XYZ file of C-alpha atoms in Angstrom:
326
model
C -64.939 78.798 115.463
C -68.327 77.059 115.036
C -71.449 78.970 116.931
C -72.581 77.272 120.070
C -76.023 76.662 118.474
C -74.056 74.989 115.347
C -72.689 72.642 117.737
C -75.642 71.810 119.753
C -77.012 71.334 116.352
C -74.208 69.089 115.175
C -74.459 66.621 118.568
C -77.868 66.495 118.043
C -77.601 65.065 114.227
C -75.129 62.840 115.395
C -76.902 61.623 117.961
C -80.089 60.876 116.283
C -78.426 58.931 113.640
C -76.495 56.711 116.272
C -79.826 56.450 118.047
C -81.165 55.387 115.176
C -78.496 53.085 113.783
C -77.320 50.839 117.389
C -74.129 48.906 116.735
C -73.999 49.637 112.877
C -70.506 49.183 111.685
C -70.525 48.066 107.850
C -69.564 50.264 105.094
C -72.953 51.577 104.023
C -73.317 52.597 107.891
C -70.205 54.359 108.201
C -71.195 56.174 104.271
C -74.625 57.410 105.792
C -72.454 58.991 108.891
C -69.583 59.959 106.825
C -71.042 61.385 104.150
C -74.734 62.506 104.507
C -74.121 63.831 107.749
C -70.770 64.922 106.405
C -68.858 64.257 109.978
C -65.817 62.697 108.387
C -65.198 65.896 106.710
C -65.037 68.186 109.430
C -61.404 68.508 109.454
C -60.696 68.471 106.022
C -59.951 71.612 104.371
C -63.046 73.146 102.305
C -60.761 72.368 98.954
C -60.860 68.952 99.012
C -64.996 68.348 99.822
C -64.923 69.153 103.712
C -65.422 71.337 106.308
C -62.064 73.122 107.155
C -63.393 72.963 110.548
C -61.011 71.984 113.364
C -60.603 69.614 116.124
C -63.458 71.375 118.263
C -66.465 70.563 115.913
C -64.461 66.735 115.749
C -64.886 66.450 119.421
C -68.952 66.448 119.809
C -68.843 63.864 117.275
C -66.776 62.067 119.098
C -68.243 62.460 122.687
C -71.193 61.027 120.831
C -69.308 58.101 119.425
C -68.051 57.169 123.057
C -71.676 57.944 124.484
C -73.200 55.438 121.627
C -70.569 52.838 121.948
C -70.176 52.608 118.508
C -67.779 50.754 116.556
C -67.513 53.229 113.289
C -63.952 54.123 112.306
C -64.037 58.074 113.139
C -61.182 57.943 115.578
C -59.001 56.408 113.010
C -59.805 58.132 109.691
C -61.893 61.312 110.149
C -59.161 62.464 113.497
C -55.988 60.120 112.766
C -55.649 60.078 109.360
C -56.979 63.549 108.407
C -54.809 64.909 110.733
C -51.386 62.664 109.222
C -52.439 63.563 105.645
C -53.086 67.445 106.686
C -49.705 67.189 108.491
C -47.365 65.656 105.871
C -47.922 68.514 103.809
C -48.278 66.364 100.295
C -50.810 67.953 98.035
C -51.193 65.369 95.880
C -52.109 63.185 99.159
C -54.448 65.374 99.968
C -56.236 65.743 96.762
C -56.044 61.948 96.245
C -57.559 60.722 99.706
C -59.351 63.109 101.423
C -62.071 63.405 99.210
C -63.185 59.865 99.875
C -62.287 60.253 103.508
C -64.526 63.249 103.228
C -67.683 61.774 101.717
C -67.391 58.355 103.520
C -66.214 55.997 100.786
C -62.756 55.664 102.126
C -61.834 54.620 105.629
C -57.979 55.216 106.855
C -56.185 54.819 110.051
C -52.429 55.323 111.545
C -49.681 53.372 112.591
C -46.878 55.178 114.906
C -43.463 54.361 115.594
C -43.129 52.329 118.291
C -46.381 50.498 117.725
C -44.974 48.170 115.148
C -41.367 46.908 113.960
C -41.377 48.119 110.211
C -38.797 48.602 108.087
C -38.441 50.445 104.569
C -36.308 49.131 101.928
C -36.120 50.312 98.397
C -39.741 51.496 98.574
C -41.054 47.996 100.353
C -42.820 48.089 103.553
C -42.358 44.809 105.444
C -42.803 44.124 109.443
C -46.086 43.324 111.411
C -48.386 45.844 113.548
C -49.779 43.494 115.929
C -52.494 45.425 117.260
C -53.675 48.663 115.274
C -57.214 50.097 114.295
C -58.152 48.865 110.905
C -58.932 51.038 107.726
C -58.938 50.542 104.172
C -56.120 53.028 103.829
C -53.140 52.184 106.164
C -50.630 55.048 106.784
C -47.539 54.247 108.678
C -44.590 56.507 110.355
C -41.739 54.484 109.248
C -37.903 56.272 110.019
C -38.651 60.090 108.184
C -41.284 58.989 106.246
C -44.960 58.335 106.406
C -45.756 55.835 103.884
C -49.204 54.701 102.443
C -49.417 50.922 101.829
C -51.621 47.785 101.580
C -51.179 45.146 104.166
C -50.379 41.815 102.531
C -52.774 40.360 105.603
C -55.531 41.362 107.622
C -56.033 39.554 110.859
C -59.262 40.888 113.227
C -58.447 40.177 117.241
C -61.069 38.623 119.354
C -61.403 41.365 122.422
C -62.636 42.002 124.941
C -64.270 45.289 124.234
C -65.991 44.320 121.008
C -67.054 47.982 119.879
C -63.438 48.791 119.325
C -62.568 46.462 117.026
C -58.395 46.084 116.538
C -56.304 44.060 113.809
C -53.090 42.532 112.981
C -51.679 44.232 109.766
C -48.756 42.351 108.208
C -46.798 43.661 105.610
C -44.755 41.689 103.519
C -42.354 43.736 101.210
C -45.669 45.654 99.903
C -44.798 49.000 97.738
C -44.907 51.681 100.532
C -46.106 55.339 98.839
C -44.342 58.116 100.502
C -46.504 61.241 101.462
C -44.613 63.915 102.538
C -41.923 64.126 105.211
C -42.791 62.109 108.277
C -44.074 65.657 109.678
C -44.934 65.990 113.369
C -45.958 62.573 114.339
C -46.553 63.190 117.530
C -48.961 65.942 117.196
C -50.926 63.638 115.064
C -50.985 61.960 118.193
C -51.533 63.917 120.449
C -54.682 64.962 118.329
C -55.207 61.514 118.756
C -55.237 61.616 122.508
C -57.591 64.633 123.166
C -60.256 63.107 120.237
C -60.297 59.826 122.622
C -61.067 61.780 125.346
C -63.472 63.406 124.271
C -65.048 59.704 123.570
C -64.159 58.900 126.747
C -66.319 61.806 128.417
C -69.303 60.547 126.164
C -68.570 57.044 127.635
C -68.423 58.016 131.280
C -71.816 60.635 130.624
C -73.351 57.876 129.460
C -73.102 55.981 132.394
C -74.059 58.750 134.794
C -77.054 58.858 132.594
C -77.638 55.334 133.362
C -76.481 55.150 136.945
C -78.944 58.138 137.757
C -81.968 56.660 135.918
C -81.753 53.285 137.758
C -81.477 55.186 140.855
C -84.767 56.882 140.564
C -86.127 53.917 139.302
C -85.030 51.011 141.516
C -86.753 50.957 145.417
C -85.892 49.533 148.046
C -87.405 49.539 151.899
C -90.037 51.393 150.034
C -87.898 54.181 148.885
C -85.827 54.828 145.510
C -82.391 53.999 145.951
C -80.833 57.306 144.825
C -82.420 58.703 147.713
C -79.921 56.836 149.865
C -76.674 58.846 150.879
C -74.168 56.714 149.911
C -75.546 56.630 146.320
C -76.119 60.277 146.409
C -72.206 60.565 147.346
C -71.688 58.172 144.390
C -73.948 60.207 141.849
C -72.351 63.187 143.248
C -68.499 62.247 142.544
C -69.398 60.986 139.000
C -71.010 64.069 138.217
C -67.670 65.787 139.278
C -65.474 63.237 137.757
C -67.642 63.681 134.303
C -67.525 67.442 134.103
C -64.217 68.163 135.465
C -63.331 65.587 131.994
C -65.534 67.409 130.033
C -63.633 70.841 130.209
C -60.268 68.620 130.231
C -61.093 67.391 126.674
C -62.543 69.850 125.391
C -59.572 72.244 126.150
C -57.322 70.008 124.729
C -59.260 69.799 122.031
C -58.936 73.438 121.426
C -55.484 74.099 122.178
C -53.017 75.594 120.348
C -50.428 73.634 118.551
C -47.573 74.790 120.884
C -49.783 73.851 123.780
C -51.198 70.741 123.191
C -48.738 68.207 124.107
C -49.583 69.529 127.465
C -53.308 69.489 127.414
C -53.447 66.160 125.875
C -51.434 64.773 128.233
C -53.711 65.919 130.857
C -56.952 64.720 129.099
C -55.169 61.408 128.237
C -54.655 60.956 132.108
C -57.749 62.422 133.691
C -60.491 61.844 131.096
C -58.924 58.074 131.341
C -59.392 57.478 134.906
C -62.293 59.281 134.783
C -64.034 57.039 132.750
C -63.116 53.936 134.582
C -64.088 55.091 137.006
C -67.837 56.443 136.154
C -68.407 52.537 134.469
C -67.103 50.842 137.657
C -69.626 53.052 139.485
C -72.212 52.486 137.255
C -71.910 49.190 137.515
C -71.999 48.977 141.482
C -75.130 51.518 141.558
C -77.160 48.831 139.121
C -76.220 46.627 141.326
C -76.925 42.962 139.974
C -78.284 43.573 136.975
C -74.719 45.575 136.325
C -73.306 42.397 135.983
C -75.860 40.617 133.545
C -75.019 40.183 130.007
C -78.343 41.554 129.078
C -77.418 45.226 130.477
C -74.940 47.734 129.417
C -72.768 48.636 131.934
C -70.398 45.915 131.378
C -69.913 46.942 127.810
C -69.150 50.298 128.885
C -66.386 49.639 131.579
C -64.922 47.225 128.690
C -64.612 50.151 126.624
C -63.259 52.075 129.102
C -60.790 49.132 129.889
C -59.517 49.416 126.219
C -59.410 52.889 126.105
C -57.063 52.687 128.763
C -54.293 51.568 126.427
C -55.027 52.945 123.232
C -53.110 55.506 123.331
C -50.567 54.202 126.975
C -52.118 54.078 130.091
C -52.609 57.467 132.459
C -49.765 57.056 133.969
C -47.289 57.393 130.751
C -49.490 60.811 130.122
C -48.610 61.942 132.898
C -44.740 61.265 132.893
C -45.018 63.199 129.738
C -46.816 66.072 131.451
C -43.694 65.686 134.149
C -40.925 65.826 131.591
C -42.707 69.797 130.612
C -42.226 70.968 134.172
C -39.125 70.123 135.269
């Protein structure tokens, strides 16, 4: 387990360089985060060019990815497909792609059953994922397998929340690789789930942050406005709402394997809600400006809107987390 002080260290790299770099998504972005900061690599084993570290270290990065907004593929190569390729059990996958995924020149992402109809016939991969996260490698859970292939078409959607960006992958009889068994799919998943909440807390700290600034900041009848009760009950709640996320992600994040369908499930329910509702908050304690184009706050409750679904909404976590208790 990483020291305390290795981890404040590692937020604060990240955080500088996202400071530094606002909305930088292109491919010699995501190689200066990938690879000089050597992020991507956290979860890859020290024998192919990473870290070996686990999904603990992966979460500050990405509480600082959800606190930055930014649009740079870590959810979907350095947590999804790390953790399919680490999974599948396929040396020669691992030795092939991780590397790159490891020193940012390669960019990956996942595609689980039941988010596209794809079929595998004599070693062709052919069906559509209609709405997926994009990456230069695309791995897909198709019957027993997971298969590496090429798309035959690209398509980017026009969203709503713009700092997630999502595509339409079509594949039309492409040769599919197989790596490995299809493995546990749905702890690659799961991983999944407790990586996006930790975004999610970094999202919904973020707006705190805000919210509490423009308090202080804004007057009115001669007075700041965070000075009022009902914003102090406001502040108060989000503060709750925030923290009581916090631990929820972060102990899913650390979880062990046979108990982490259960703490993801209730990060992917609480860290969700959570979120919306620290950006709907924020948004009411800014007031009018909350509303302009020209602030934030909008772009934040958009990404909290998306996140919403990325993974099924809080309330399909928590029928999961029902199905374990009864």
């Amino acid at each position: 387990m990483t020291s305390t002080d290795e981890l404040r260290e590692l937020r604060a790299a990240v955080r500088s360089f996202l400071d530094a770099h606002p909305g930088a998504a292109d491919q010699a972005a995501w190689h200066r985060f990938a690879g000089e900061l050597g992020v991507a690599g956290l979860a890859v084993p020290e024998e192919y060019g990473g870290a070996g570290c686990g999904l603990a270290e992966v979460a500050v990065v990405c509480e600082e990815i959800g606190r930055a907004l930014s649009s740079l593929p870590y959810l979907p190569t350095a947590v999804l497909a790390v953790s399919a390729i680490n999974e599948s059990g396929d040396d020669e996958a691992k030795e092939r792609l991780l590397p790159g995924i490891a020193d940012g020149t390669v960019t990956a992402t996942v595609i689980f059953p039941g988010d596209a109809e794809l079929t595998l016939e004599g070693g062709r991969l052919s069906g559509v994922a209609p709405y997926t996260l994009d990456g230069d490698v695309v791995l897909a859970y198709v019957g027993d397998a997971l298969v590496e292939a090429v798309p035959s078409a690209r398509r980017p959607h026009v969203t709503m929340d713009e700092t997630r960006p999502l595509v339409e992958l079509t594949f039309d009889g492409v040769p599919a690789r197989r790596i490995g068994d299809a493995g546990p799919c749905d702890r690659v998943r799961d991983l999944g789930v407790a990586a996006l909440a930790a975004e999610q807390v970094g999202g919904a700290a973020r707006c705190l942050e805000s919210a509490v600034d423009y308090a202080k900041q804004r007057h009115q009848f001669g007075r700041p406005i965070g000075s009022f009760q009902a914003i102090k009950h406001k502040l108060a709640d989000m503060l709750l709402q925030v923290e009581s996320a916090r631990s929820a992600a972060y102990q899913a994040c650390a979880a062990p394997a046979d108990e982490l369908p259960v703490y993801a499930a209730i990060a992917g329910s609480y860290c969700t809600e959570a979120y919306l509702a620290a950006a709907g908050e924020s948004i009411q304690i800014h007031g009018g400006i909350g509303v302009t184009w020209e602030h934030d706050a909008h772009r934040y409750f958009k990404r909290a809107t998306s996140d919403a679904q990325l993974f099924g909404p809080p309330q399909a976590h928590r029928a999961r987390l029902a199905q374990t208790v009864l």
